[in-house]
Amino acid sequence: MRLGHVVNKALQGSADFRSKLRTAQNEFENEPYILGKLQMSIFWSILRIVNIIFLEEVMAILTLKGSQEAKQFVTDKKALKAINPINLVAKTDAIKNKPADTYSNIRGNGIKDED
């Protein structure tokens, strides 16, 4: 009985050893895959952080530039009105509503007098 028990124990131990060896081999074979996944995970995390920082800076610049452009547009409009507000309104109205009583219509022939 004692010999059978020792043989069983040795076989069981060898099965455990084989199982552990197989697990270690699988882990070793999968190591490049796991390292690759880890590297890609780190890469994407860093890229995400860089994108967030970059976008925040770009948005701040665009917001600042947009507000400056809006302010410049308002200033330009005010300057135009200050220069000649009546002429500006008259030109706009003339473009929209072309008057029927032009010189050529009054003459009746559509030809200007070149005197």
Short mmCIF file of C-alpha atoms in Angstrom, two decimals:
data_model
loop_
_atom_site.label_atom_id
_atom_site.label_comp_id
_atom_site.label_asym_id
_atom_site.label_seq_id
_atom_site.Cartn_x
_atom_site.Cartn_y
_atom_site.Cartn_z
CA MET A 1 0.00 0.00 0.00
CA ARG A 2 2.74 2.32 0.85
CA LEU A 3 4.38 1.92 -2.56
CA GLY A 4 1.09 2.54 -4.39
CA HIS A 5 0.54 5.66 -2.35
CA VAL A 6 4.01 6.95 -3.22
CA VAL A 7 3.47 6.17 -6.93
CA ASN A 8 0.08 7.91 -6.89
CA LYS A 9 1.61 10.89 -5.12
CA ALA A 10 4.43 11.04 -7.68
CA LEU A 11 1.99 10.80 -10.59
CA GLN A 12 -0.24 13.44 -9.03
CA GLY A 13 2.77 15.64 -8.40
CA SER A 14 3.92 15.18 -11.96
CA ALA A 15 0.42 16.08 -13.23
CA ASP A 16 0.49 19.23 -11.10
CA PHE A 17 3.94 20.00 -12.40
CA ARG A 18 2.81 19.47 -16.00
CA SER A 19 -0.22 21.69 -15.43
CA LYS A 20 1.93 24.42 -13.89
CA LEU A 21 4.47 24.06 -16.67
CA ARG A 22 1.72 24.34 -19.30
CA THR A 23 0.33 27.46 -17.58
CA ALA A 24 3.79 29.02 -17.43
CA GLN A 25 4.38 28.22 -21.11
CA ASN A 26 1.02 29.78 -22.05
CA GLU A 27 1.84 32.89 -20.06
CA PHE A 28 5.27 33.07 -21.66
CA GLU A 29 3.77 32.66 -25.14
CA ASN A 30 1.17 35.34 -24.39
CA GLU A 31 3.70 37.75 -22.89
CA PRO A 32 4.38 39.68 -26.14
CA TYR A 33 0.62 40.00 -26.67
CA ILE A 34 0.05 41.23 -23.12
CA LEU A 35 2.99 43.65 -23.35
CA GLY A 36 1.67 44.93 -26.68
CA LYS A 37 -1.76 45.53 -25.16
CA LEU A 38 -0.18 47.32 -22.21
CA GLN A 39 1.94 49.51 -24.49
CA MET A 40 -1.07 50.40 -26.64
CA SER A 41 -3.11 51.20 -23.55
CA ILE A 42 -0.38 53.52 -22.25
CA PHE A 43 -0.02 55.09 -25.72
CA TRP A 44 -3.76 55.79 -26.04
CA SER A 45 -3.92 57.20 -22.52
CA ILE A 46 -1.06 59.61 -23.22
CA LEU A 47 -2.57 60.53 -26.59
CA ARG A 48 -5.94 61.26 -24.96
CA ILE A 49 -4.28 63.53 -22.37
CA VAL A 50 -2.32 65.36 -25.09
CA ASN A 51 -5.49 65.80 -27.17
CA ILE A 52 -7.41 67.21 -24.23
CA ILE A 53 -4.65 69.70 -23.41
CA PHE A 54 -4.26 70.67 -27.08
CA LEU A 55 -8.01 71.11 -27.59
CA GLU A 56 -8.32 73.26 -24.49
CA GLU A 57 -5.54 75.54 -25.74
CA VAL A 58 -6.97 75.69 -29.26
CA MET A 59 -10.47 76.44 -27.97
CA ALA A 60 -9.10 79.20 -25.74
CA ILE A 61 -7.26 80.73 -28.70
CA LEU A 62 -10.29 80.43 -31.00
CA THR A 63 -12.58 81.92 -28.38
CA LEU A 64 -10.19 84.82 -27.85
CA LYS A 65 -9.75 85.32 -31.59
CA GLY A 66 -13.50 85.10 -32.17
CA SER A 67 -14.23 87.72 -29.52
CA GLN A 68 -11.53 89.99 -30.97
CA GLU A 69 -12.97 89.59 -34.47
CA ALA A 70 -16.48 90.30 -33.20
CA LYS A 71 -15.23 93.39 -31.39
CA GLN A 72 -13.37 94.53 -34.54
CA PHE A 73 -16.51 93.99 -36.65
CA VAL A 74 -18.60 96.10 -34.28
CA THR A 75 -15.89 98.78 -34.23
CA ASP A 76 -15.72 98.82 -38.05
CA LYS A 77 -19.51 99.15 -38.31
CA LYS A 78 -19.50 102.03 -35.82
CA ALA A 79 -16.67 103.70 -37.74
CA LEU A 80 -18.60 103.43 -41.01
CA LYS A 81 -21.71 104.92 -39.44
CA ALA A 82 -19.67 107.69 -37.82
CA ILE A 83 -18.08 108.62 -41.16
CA ASN A 84 -21.31 109.11 -43.08
CA PRO A 85 -24.47 107.60 -41.60
CA ILE A 86 -26.83 109.26 -44.08
CA ASN A 87 -24.85 108.25 -47.16
CA LEU A 88 -24.60 104.66 -45.90
CA VAL A 89 -28.37 104.46 -45.48
CA ALA A 90 -28.99 106.14 -48.84
CA LYS A 91 -26.66 103.75 -50.65
CA THR A 92 -28.31 100.75 -49.04
CA ASP A 93 -31.78 102.00 -49.97
CA ALA A 94 -30.68 102.79 -53.53
CA ILE A 95 -29.37 99.27 -53.98
CA LYS A 96 -32.57 97.72 -52.64
CA ASN A 97 -35.06 100.05 -54.37
CA LYS A 98 -33.86 101.31 -57.71
CA PRO A 99 -35.68 104.56 -58.39
CA ALA A 100 -37.75 104.71 -61.57
CA ASP A 101 -36.98 108.37 -62.28
CA THR A 102 -33.46 108.07 -63.61
CA TYR A 103 -32.02 110.52 -66.13
CA SER A 104 -32.47 108.15 -69.07
CA ASN A 105 -36.11 107.54 -68.23
CA ILE A 106 -36.80 111.25 -68.03
CA ARG A 107 -35.22 111.85 -71.46
CA GLY A 108 -37.25 108.97 -72.85
CA ASN A 109 -34.60 107.52 -75.16
CA GLY A 110 -32.20 105.89 -72.69
CA ILE A 111 -29.25 107.91 -74.03
CA LYS A 112 -27.49 110.45 -71.80
CA ASP A 113 -26.77 113.88 -73.10
CA GLU A 114 -22.98 114.28 -73.21
CA ASP A 115 -22.79 118.11 -73.29
#
